[in-house]
Tab-separated table of C-alpha atoms and ligand atoms in Angstrom:
chain	number	residue	atom	x	y	z
A	1	MET	CA	-3.873	-3.418	31.432
A	2	LEU	CA	-5.601	-6.549	30.154
A	3	VAL	CA	-6.286	-5.928	26.453
A	4	LEU	CA	-8.108	-8.064	23.886
A	5	GLY	CA	-6.785	-7.605	20.349
A	6	ILE	CA	-8.778	-8.434	17.217
A	7	GLU	CA	-7.378	-8.682	13.660
A	8	SER	CA	-9.384	-9.413	10.500
A	9	SER	CA	-7.824	-7.258	7.777
A	10	CYS	CA	-7.186	-10.004	5.218
A	11	ASP	CA	-7.504	-13.794	5.363
A	12	GLU	CA	-6.685	-14.493	9.002
A	13	THR	CA	-9.207	-14.174	11.817
A	14	ALA	CA	-7.177	-13.560	14.943
A	15	ALA	CA	-7.656	-12.676	18.607
A	16	ALA	CA	-5.114	-12.326	21.396
A	17	VAL	CA	-4.775	-11.199	24.972
A	18	VAL	CA	-1.875	-8.966	26.038
A	19	LYS	CA	-1.117	-7.554	29.467
A	20	ASP	CA	1.654	-5.065	30.266
A	21	GLY	CA	3.341	-5.716	26.924
A	22	LYS	CA	3.416	-9.484	27.404
A	23	MET	CA	1.471	-11.906	25.228
A	24	ARG	CA	-0.978	-14.060	27.204
A	25	SER	CA	-2.597	-15.807	24.216
A	26	ASN	CA	-2.482	-15.641	20.422
A	27	VAL	CA	-5.122	-17.458	18.349
A	28	ILE	CA	-5.167	-17.408	14.537
A	29	ALA	CA	-7.779	-19.050	12.283
A	30	SER	CA	-6.347	-19.180	8.779
A	31	GLN	CA	-8.588	-19.165	5.712
A	32	ILE	CA	-5.865	-20.423	3.372
A	33	LYS	CA	-7.816	-23.553	2.394
A	34	ALA	CA	-10.846	-21.525	1.347
A	35	HIS	CA	-8.802	-19.258	-0.955
A	36	SER	CA	-6.001	-21.472	-2.256
A	37	LYS	CA	-7.951	-22.943	-5.171
A	38	TYR	CA	-8.483	-19.386	-6.483
A	39	GLY	CA	-4.762	-18.546	-6.229
A	40	GLY	CA	-5.441	-15.557	-3.963
A	41	VAL	CA	-7.815	-14.045	-1.426
A	42	VAL	CA	-11.454	-13.712	-2.573
A	43	PRO	CA	-12.876	-10.771	-0.561
A	44	GLU	CA	-16.471	-12.077	-0.286
A	45	ILE	CA	-15.294	-15.469	0.944
A	46	ALA	CA	-12.932	-13.779	3.407
A	47	SER	CA	-15.763	-11.731	4.970
A	48	ARG	CA	-17.984	-14.798	5.307
A	49	LYS	CA	-15.199	-16.832	6.913
A	50	HIS	CA	-14.435	-13.999	9.358
A	51	ILE	CA	-18.074	-13.976	10.480
A	52	GLU	CA	-17.931	-17.728	11.132
A	53	ALA	CA	-14.617	-17.639	12.963
A	54	ILE	CA	-14.615	-14.433	14.985
A	55	ASN	CA	-16.576	-15.525	18.075
A	56	PRO	CA	-14.879	-18.935	18.519
A	57	VAL	CA	-11.441	-17.339	17.984
A	58	ILE	CA	-12.116	-14.703	20.674
A	59	GLU	CA	-13.429	-17.363	23.070
A	60	GLN	CA	-10.291	-19.442	22.470
A	61	ALA	CA	-7.999	-16.441	23.049
A	62	LEU	CA	-9.719	-15.702	26.375
A	63	SER	CA	-9.633	-19.337	27.429
A	64	ASP	CA	-5.920	-19.742	26.473
A	65	ALA	CA	-5.119	-16.638	28.542
A	66	GLY	CA	-7.200	-17.965	31.432
A	67	VAL	CA	-9.316	-14.813	31.664
A	68	GLY	CA	-13.031	-14.094	31.449
A	69	LEU	CA	-14.530	-11.505	29.125
A	70	ASN	CA	-15.553	-9.435	32.157
A	71	GLU	CA	-11.878	-9.069	33.165
A	72	ILE	CA	-10.870	-7.419	29.846
A	73	GLU	CA	-10.115	-3.718	30.382
A	74	GLY	CA	-9.764	-2.517	26.795
A	75	ILE	CA	-10.109	-3.651	23.187
A	76	ALA	CA	-7.787	-2.994	20.235
A	77	VAL	CA	-8.840	-3.778	16.692
A	78	THR	CA	-7.333	-3.380	13.222
A	79	ARG	CA	-9.074	-0.421	11.556
A	80	GLY	CA	-7.071	-0.611	8.296
A	81	PRO	CA	-5.468	-0.937	5.833
A	82	GLY	CA	-7.041	-4.085	4.397
A	83	LEU	CA	-10.149	-5.510	2.752
A	84	ILE	CA	-13.064	-3.354	3.841
A	85	GLY	CA	-15.551	-6.221	4.274
A	86	SER	CA	-13.013	-8.167	6.331
A	87	LEU	CA	-12.040	-5.181	8.481
A	88	LEU	CA	-15.701	-4.466	9.275
A	89	ILE	CA	-16.207	-7.880	10.889
A	90	GLY	CA	-13.419	-7.284	13.426
A	91	LEU	CA	-14.280	-3.626	13.947
A	92	THR	CA	-17.995	-4.254	14.500
A	93	THR	CA	-17.240	-7.085	16.918
A	94	ALA	CA	-14.822	-4.862	18.843
A	95	LYS	CA	-17.368	-2.061	19.072
A	96	ALA	CA	-20.134	-4.405	20.214
A	97	LEU	CA	-17.903	-5.858	22.943
A	98	ALA	CA	-16.681	-2.435	24.089
A	99	TYR	CA	-20.253	-1.175	24.274
A	100	ALA	CA	-21.590	-4.245	26.072
A	101	LEU	CA	-18.699	-4.344	28.558
A	102	ASN	CA	-18.538	-0.555	28.884
A	103	ILE	CA	-14.776	-0.496	28.272
A	104	PRO	CA	-12.656	1.638	25.900
A	105	PHE	CA	-11.573	0.539	22.444
A	106	VAL	CA	-9.083	1.805	19.848
A	107	GLY	CA	-8.775	1.244	16.101
A	108	VAL	CA	-5.202	0.437	15.136
A	109	ASN	CA	-3.187	0.762	11.919
A	110	HIS	CA	-2.202	-2.773	10.845
A	111	LEU	CA	1.314	-1.638	9.843
A	112	GLU	CA	1.875	-0.083	13.253
A	113	GLY	CA	0.834	-3.458	14.659
A	114	HIS	CA	3.433	-5.283	12.541
A	115	ILE	CA	6.182	-2.967	13.866
A	116	THR	CA	5.027	-3.378	17.474
A	117	ALA	CA	5.320	-7.182	17.131
A	118	ALA	CA	9.061	-6.583	17.717
A	119	PHE	CA	8.241	-5.560	21.303
A	120	LEU	CA	6.612	-8.935	22.051
A	121	ALA	CA	9.894	-10.794	21.544
A	122	ASP	CA	12.440	-11.515	24.300
A	123	LYS	CA	14.961	-8.980	23.007
A	124	VAL	CA	13.287	-5.622	22.219
A	125	PRO	CA	14.530	-2.631	20.193
A	126	GLN	CA	15.197	0.880	21.544
A	127	PHE	CA	14.024	4.032	19.736
A	128	PRO	CA	14.994	5.303	17.240
A	129	PHE	CA	15.195	2.385	14.838
A	130	ALA	CA	14.539	1.640	11.177
A	131	ALA	CA	11.692	-0.748	10.348
A	132	LEU	CA	11.184	-2.703	7.155
A	133	VAL	CA	7.498	-3.652	6.944
A	134	VAL	CA	7.336	-6.308	4.267
A	135	SER	CA	4.063	-8.128	3.630
A	136	GLY	CA	1.516	-9.065	0.977
A	137	GLY	CA	0.428	-5.457	0.570
A	138	HIS	CA	3.395	-3.354	1.712
A	139	THR	CA	7.136	-2.939	1.343
A	140	ASN	CA	8.026	0.161	3.344
A	141	ILE	CA	11.081	1.340	5.258
A	142	TYR	CA	10.341	3.708	8.157
A	143	LEU	CA	12.397	5.677	10.599
A	144	VAL	CA	10.588	5.020	13.891
A	145	LYS	CA	11.297	7.607	16.599
A	146	ASN	CA	8.704	6.403	19.110
A	147	TYR	CA	5.568	4.235	19.150
A	148	HIS	CA	3.639	6.811	17.089
A	149	ASP	CA	6.280	8.675	15.106
A	150	PHE	CA	7.029	7.226	11.683
A	151	ARG	CA	8.872	8.753	8.751
A	152	LEU	CA	8.723	6.913	5.439
A	153	LEU	CA	12.256	6.447	4.074
A	154	GLY	CA	11.544	4.100	1.175
A	155	GLN	CA	8.680	2.174	-0.389
A	156	THR	CA	7.726	0.027	-3.350
A	157	ARG	CA	6.726	1.827	-6.530
A	158	ASP	CA	4.592	-1.118	-7.699
A	159	ASP	CA	4.153	-4.623	-6.246
A	160	ALA	CA	4.861	-5.499	-2.620
A	161	ALA	CA	7.511	-8.169	-1.959
A	162	GLY	CA	4.850	-10.606	-0.687
A	163	GLU	CA	2.871	-9.978	-3.864
A	164	ALA	CA	5.998	-10.804	-5.913
A	165	PHE	CA	6.200	-14.146	-4.079
A	166	ASP	CA	2.461	-14.803	-4.496
A	167	LYS	CA	2.398	-13.916	-8.209
A	168	ALA	CA	5.423	-16.121	-8.919
A	169	ALA	CA	3.798	-19.032	-7.100
A	170	LYS	CA	0.694	-18.540	-9.230
A	171	LEU	CA	2.770	-18.546	-12.457
A	172	LEU	CA	4.510	-21.716	-11.265
A	173	ASN	CA	1.234	-23.354	-10.164
A	174	LEU	CA	2.391	-23.676	-6.562
A	175	GLY	CA	-0.773	-22.457	-4.859
A	176	TYR	CA	-1.385	-19.712	-2.291
A	177	PRO	CA	0.207	-18.113	-0.295
A	178	GLY	CA	3.277	-18.197	-2.474
A	179	GLY	CA	5.917	-17.041	-0.036
A	180	VAL	CA	5.712	-20.099	2.174
A	181	VAL	CA	5.877	-22.557	-0.756
A	182	ILE	CA	8.732	-20.753	-2.523
A	183	ASP	CA	10.658	-20.520	0.771
A	184	LYS	CA	10.367	-24.294	1.138
A	185	ILE	CA	11.190	-25.279	-2.460
A	186	ALA	CA	14.090	-22.799	-2.639
A	187	LYS	CA	15.915	-24.658	0.138
A	188	SER	CA	17.060	-27.326	-2.320
A	189	GLY	CA	17.839	-24.909	-5.175
A	190	ASN	CA	20.809	-22.849	-6.307
A	191	PRO	CA	20.179	-19.110	-5.737
A	192	LYS	CA	22.742	-18.241	-8.419
A	193	ALA	CA	21.264	-20.497	-11.122
A	194	ILE	CA	19.287	-17.728	-12.865
A	195	ALA	CA	20.211	-14.027	-12.903
A	196	PHE	CA	16.868	-12.363	-12.124
A	197	PRO	CA	16.904	-8.528	-12.185
A	198	ARG	CA	17.478	-6.336	-9.103
A	199	ALA	CA	15.635	-3.082	-9.841
A	200	MET	CA	16.334	0.536	-8.755
A	201	LYS	CA	19.834	-0.177	-7.514
A	202	ASP	CA	20.662	3.393	-6.483
A	203	SER	CA	17.510	4.132	-4.525
A	204	VAL	CA	15.908	3.078	-1.244
A	205	ASP	CA	12.631	2.584	-3.116
A	206	PHE	CA	11.689	-0.839	-4.470
A	207	SER	CA	10.195	-2.197	-7.679
A	208	PHE	CA	9.205	-5.844	-8.082
A	209	SER	CA	6.965	-5.829	-11.162
A	210	GLY	CA	9.913	-6.284	-13.572
A	211	LEU	CA	11.059	-9.318	-11.632
A	212	LYS	CA	7.688	-10.993	-12.067
A	213	THR	CA	7.696	-10.154	-15.809
A	214	SER	CA	11.165	-11.621	-16.163
A	215	LEU	CA	9.970	-14.886	-14.605
A	216	LEU	CA	7.002	-14.940	-16.982
A	217	THR	CA	9.291	-14.325	-19.985
A	218	MET	CA	11.633	-17.086	-18.839
A	219	LEU	CA	8.759	-19.564	-18.446
A	220	LYS	CA	7.375	-18.677	-21.897
A	221	LYS	CA	10.815	-19.147	-23.461
A	222	ARG	CA	11.359	-22.520	-21.827
A	223	GLY	CA	7.801	-23.574	-22.707
A	224	SER	CA	7.409	-27.329	-22.622
A	225	ASP	CA	11.138	-27.671	-21.838
A	226	PHE	CA	10.372	-26.460	-18.313
A	227	GLU	CA	10.438	-29.437	-15.991
A	228	GLU	CA	9.632	-29.811	-12.358
A	229	SER	CA	13.262	-30.611	-11.611
A	230	GLN	CA	14.114	-26.977	-12.496
A	231	LEU	CA	11.699	-25.598	-9.896
A	232	PRO	CA	14.111	-25.433	-6.911
A	233	ASP	CA	16.680	-23.400	-8.898
A	234	VAL	CA	13.989	-21.047	-10.235
A	235	ALA	CA	12.467	-20.597	-6.754
A	236	ALA	CA	15.850	-20.082	-5.082
A	237	SER	CA	17.036	-17.558	-7.701
A	238	TYR	CA	13.742	-15.641	-7.672
A	239	GLN	CA	13.697	-15.542	-3.868
A	240	GLU	CA	17.327	-14.392	-3.834
A	241	ALA	CA	16.469	-11.444	-6.091
A	242	ILE	CA	13.748	-10.311	-3.659
A	243	VAL	CA	15.821	-10.912	-0.533
A	244	ASP	CA	18.920	-9.174	-1.945
A	245	VAL	CA	17.149	-5.871	-2.581
A	246	LEU	CA	15.219	-5.972	0.712
A	247	VAL	CA	18.421	-6.429	2.698
A	248	GLU	CA	20.574	-4.059	0.662
A	249	LYS	CA	18.129	-1.132	0.600
A	250	THR	CA	17.166	-1.473	4.251
A	251	MET	CA	20.827	-1.504	5.245
A	252	ARG	CA	21.475	1.534	3.064
A	253	ALA	CA	18.577	3.398	4.746
A	254	VAL	CA	19.907	2.405	8.168
A	255	LEU	CA	23.453	3.568	7.461
A	256	ASP	CA	22.363	6.766	5.612
A	257	ASN	CA	20.308	7.812	8.626
A	258	ASP	CA	22.954	6.869	11.143
A	259	ILE	CA	20.689	4.364	12.913
A	260	ARG	CA	22.098	1.395	14.821
A	261	GLN	CA	18.980	-0.786	15.049
A	262	VAL	CA	16.652	-2.355	12.529
A	263	VAL	CA	13.323	-4.161	12.868
A	264	VAL	CA	12.153	-6.466	10.064
A	265	CYS	CA	8.462	-7.400	10.268
A	266	GLY	CA	5.377	-8.469	8.280
A	267	GLY	CA	4.587	-11.779	6.586
A	268	VAL	CA	7.666	-11.872	4.329
A	269	ALA	CA	9.893	-11.527	7.437
A	270	ALA	CA	8.978	-15.188	8.020
A	271	ASN	CA	11.193	-16.072	5.024
A	272	GLY	CA	14.154	-18.247	5.994
A	273	ARG	CA	16.604	-16.804	3.468
A	274	LEU	CA	15.606	-13.221	4.357
A	275	ARG	CA	16.244	-13.884	8.052
A	276	GLU	CA	19.605	-15.458	7.228
A	277	LYS	CA	20.802	-12.645	4.956
A	278	PHE	CA	19.638	-9.905	7.341
A	279	ALA	CA	21.546	-11.620	10.161
A	280	GLU	CA	24.732	-11.660	8.028
A	281	ALA	CA	24.320	-8.018	6.962
A	282	ALA	CA	23.610	-6.847	10.527
A	283	LEU	CA	26.698	-8.604	11.813
A	284	LYS	CA	28.861	-7.162	9.039
A	285	ASN	CA	27.593	-3.595	9.617
A	286	LYS	CA	27.451	-3.870	13.431
A	287	ILE	CA	23.698	-3.181	13.483
A	288	ASP	CA	21.316	-4.681	16.064
A	289	LEU	CA	18.679	-6.732	14.274
A	290	PHE	CA	15.181	-7.508	15.572
A	291	ILE	CA	12.975	-9.952	13.662
A	292	PRO	CA	9.944	-11.243	15.603
A	293	PRO	CA	9.320	-15.007	15.843
A	294	ILE	CA	7.608	-16.285	12.667
A	295	ILE	CA	4.157	-16.537	14.276
A	296	LEU	CA	4.347	-12.796	15.076
A	297	CYS	CA	5.573	-11.864	11.563
A	298	THR	CA	2.502	-13.088	9.696
A	299	ASP	CA	-0.880	-11.568	10.568
A	300	ASN	CA	-1.851	-11.946	14.225
A	301	ALA	CA	-3.806	-10.080	16.891
A	302	ALA	CA	-1.099	-10.032	19.586
A	303	MET	CA	0.649	-7.220	17.684
A	304	ILE	CA	-2.658	-5.312	17.522
A	305	ALA	CA	-3.262	-5.797	21.258
A	306	ALA	CA	0.334	-4.723	21.990
A	307	ILE	CA	0.084	-1.356	20.220
A	308	GLY	CA	-3.530	-1.015	21.422
A	309	GLU	CA	-2.460	-1.356	25.039
A	310	ILE	CA	0.124	1.415	24.578
A	311	MET	CA	-2.502	3.689	22.999
A	312	LEU	CA	-5.152	2.939	25.629
A	313	LYS	CA	-2.665	3.529	28.450
A	314	SER	CA	-1.800	6.914	26.952
A	315	GLY	CA	-5.493	7.836	27.058
A	316	ARG	CA	-6.466	7.225	23.423
A	317	ARG	CA	-10.138	6.323	22.978
A	318	ASP	CA	-12.168	5.844	19.802
A	319	ALA	CA	-15.909	6.501	19.495
A	320	LEU	CA	-18.419	3.867	18.474
A	321	ASP	CA	-18.924	5.532	15.074
A	322	LEU	CA	-15.323	4.767	14.017
A	323	ASN	CA	-15.156	3.550	10.398
A	324	ALA	CA	-12.800	1.074	8.700
A	325	ILE	CA	-10.234	2.381	6.179
A	326	SER	CA	-9.009	0.232	3.285
A	327	ARG	CA	-6.014	2.468	2.429
A	328	TRP	CA	-4.297	4.057	5.398
A	329	PRO	CA	-0.679	5.201	5.110
A	330	LEU	CA	1.289	5.050	8.336
A	331	VAL	CA	2.192	8.588	9.436
A	332	ALA	CA	3.188	10.202	12.714
A	333	HIS	CA	0.198	10.716	15.019
A	334	PRO	CA	-0.353	11.898	18.609
B	1	KG4	O1	1.677	-9.780	6.973
B	1	KG4	P1	0.933	-10.795	6.200
B	1	KG4	O2	0.545	-12.070	6.890
B	1	KG4	O3	-0.365	-10.180	5.591
B	1	KG4	C1	-0.372	-8.876	5.057
B	1	KG4	O4	-0.440	-7.910	5.855
B	1	KG4	O5	-0.230	-8.799	3.807
B	1	KG4	O6	1.826	-11.142	4.903
B	1	KG4	C2	1.383	-12.052	3.942
B	1	KG4	C3	2.450	-12.183	2.872
B	1	KG4	C4	2.037	-13.060	1.698
B	1	KG4	O7	2.346	-12.370	0.493
B	1	KG4	C5	2.893	-14.311	1.863
B	1	KG4	O8	3.212	-14.926	0.628
B	1	KG4	C6	4.111	-13.754	2.558
B	1	KG4	O9	3.614	-12.777	3.449
B	1	KG4	N1	4.846	-14.786	3.301
B	1	KG4	C7	6.099	-15.174	2.990
B	1	KG4	C8	6.422	-16.219	3.884
B	1	KG4	N2	5.366	-16.425	4.721
B	1	KG4	C9	4.410	-15.521	4.343
B	1	KG4	N3	6.947	-14.739	2.044
B	1	KG4	C10	8.137	-15.343	1.960
B	1	KG4	N4	8.518	-16.365	2.760
B	1	KG4	C11	7.708	-16.832	3.735
B	1	KG4	N5	8.106	-17.831	4.528
B	2	ZN	ZN1	-0.039	-8.009	7.735
């Protein structure tokens, strides 16, 4: 089935074409430039930028896939979670296209999309598997029994891991989004230079707010003694604290539940050190590891089209009065 996917939940306007589980095109218009001077996403600006970008991005996705709009057989769109004004741009566009073309459409949970990105890679997981969804808004470990059956095993009690990266970058004046910059700077630093805290050691839940506070306290203490030459060590040590707990707790959840496969997805799964440490841990514990290519870890519409195609093929249809949902926990559904 030839499916057009649309994603606009945060600061990326994306469209993609997927057919029979294979990606035919994947176009992403990033708004980073528009938000970076504010140190984070400004919802009103995001909505405006989505309106400007959505039609050209869809046209580009169709053209890259070499298909016409009239050949599209179904539409999948992110319904939530995310910024409501941003979600509405994608959702309204999807509805208008479905109505005009007289084809079915489905609203998709963004987190379910992130997990399904693993099926667009060359090597795909088998059910059941554990999935760590780690992004700017979420840090959740699920037991995934099939495409629609999720059981939450662990989650963050406060900030998401991506948020911990973004907040640190803001404190260090490194711009937005923080994860990418910290990943880069950390490459030349010593991850053992500073002993940042690893919270909730005996649980599969996460907490990152103390880590951010400890960075703030350290910066205040060093005051004007803090020099740019110290940045790589700070970035590497801070990143290591995040990566350590993500890997350790996910592995614990995997082993506790007697699972042999793990998927790591979402924007933070683009992190070089995280990918490295997960690979080491998987090898050591004889677990099969699946991390999508970086372009499919951060927000994209191919993952939305991929899960949308599965839903449409199983007969799922949404009505044209479907609303967007800003908070939408991922739970098992038919
Ligand atoms: O999945 P995503 O694109 O959007 C959400 O659904 O939130 O994730 C965005 C998050 C941001 O917090 C960003 O800083 C983080 O992913 N991120 C990274 C890297 N690339 C993006 N974090 C660490 N290392 C990276 N290379
Ligand atoms: Zn995302």
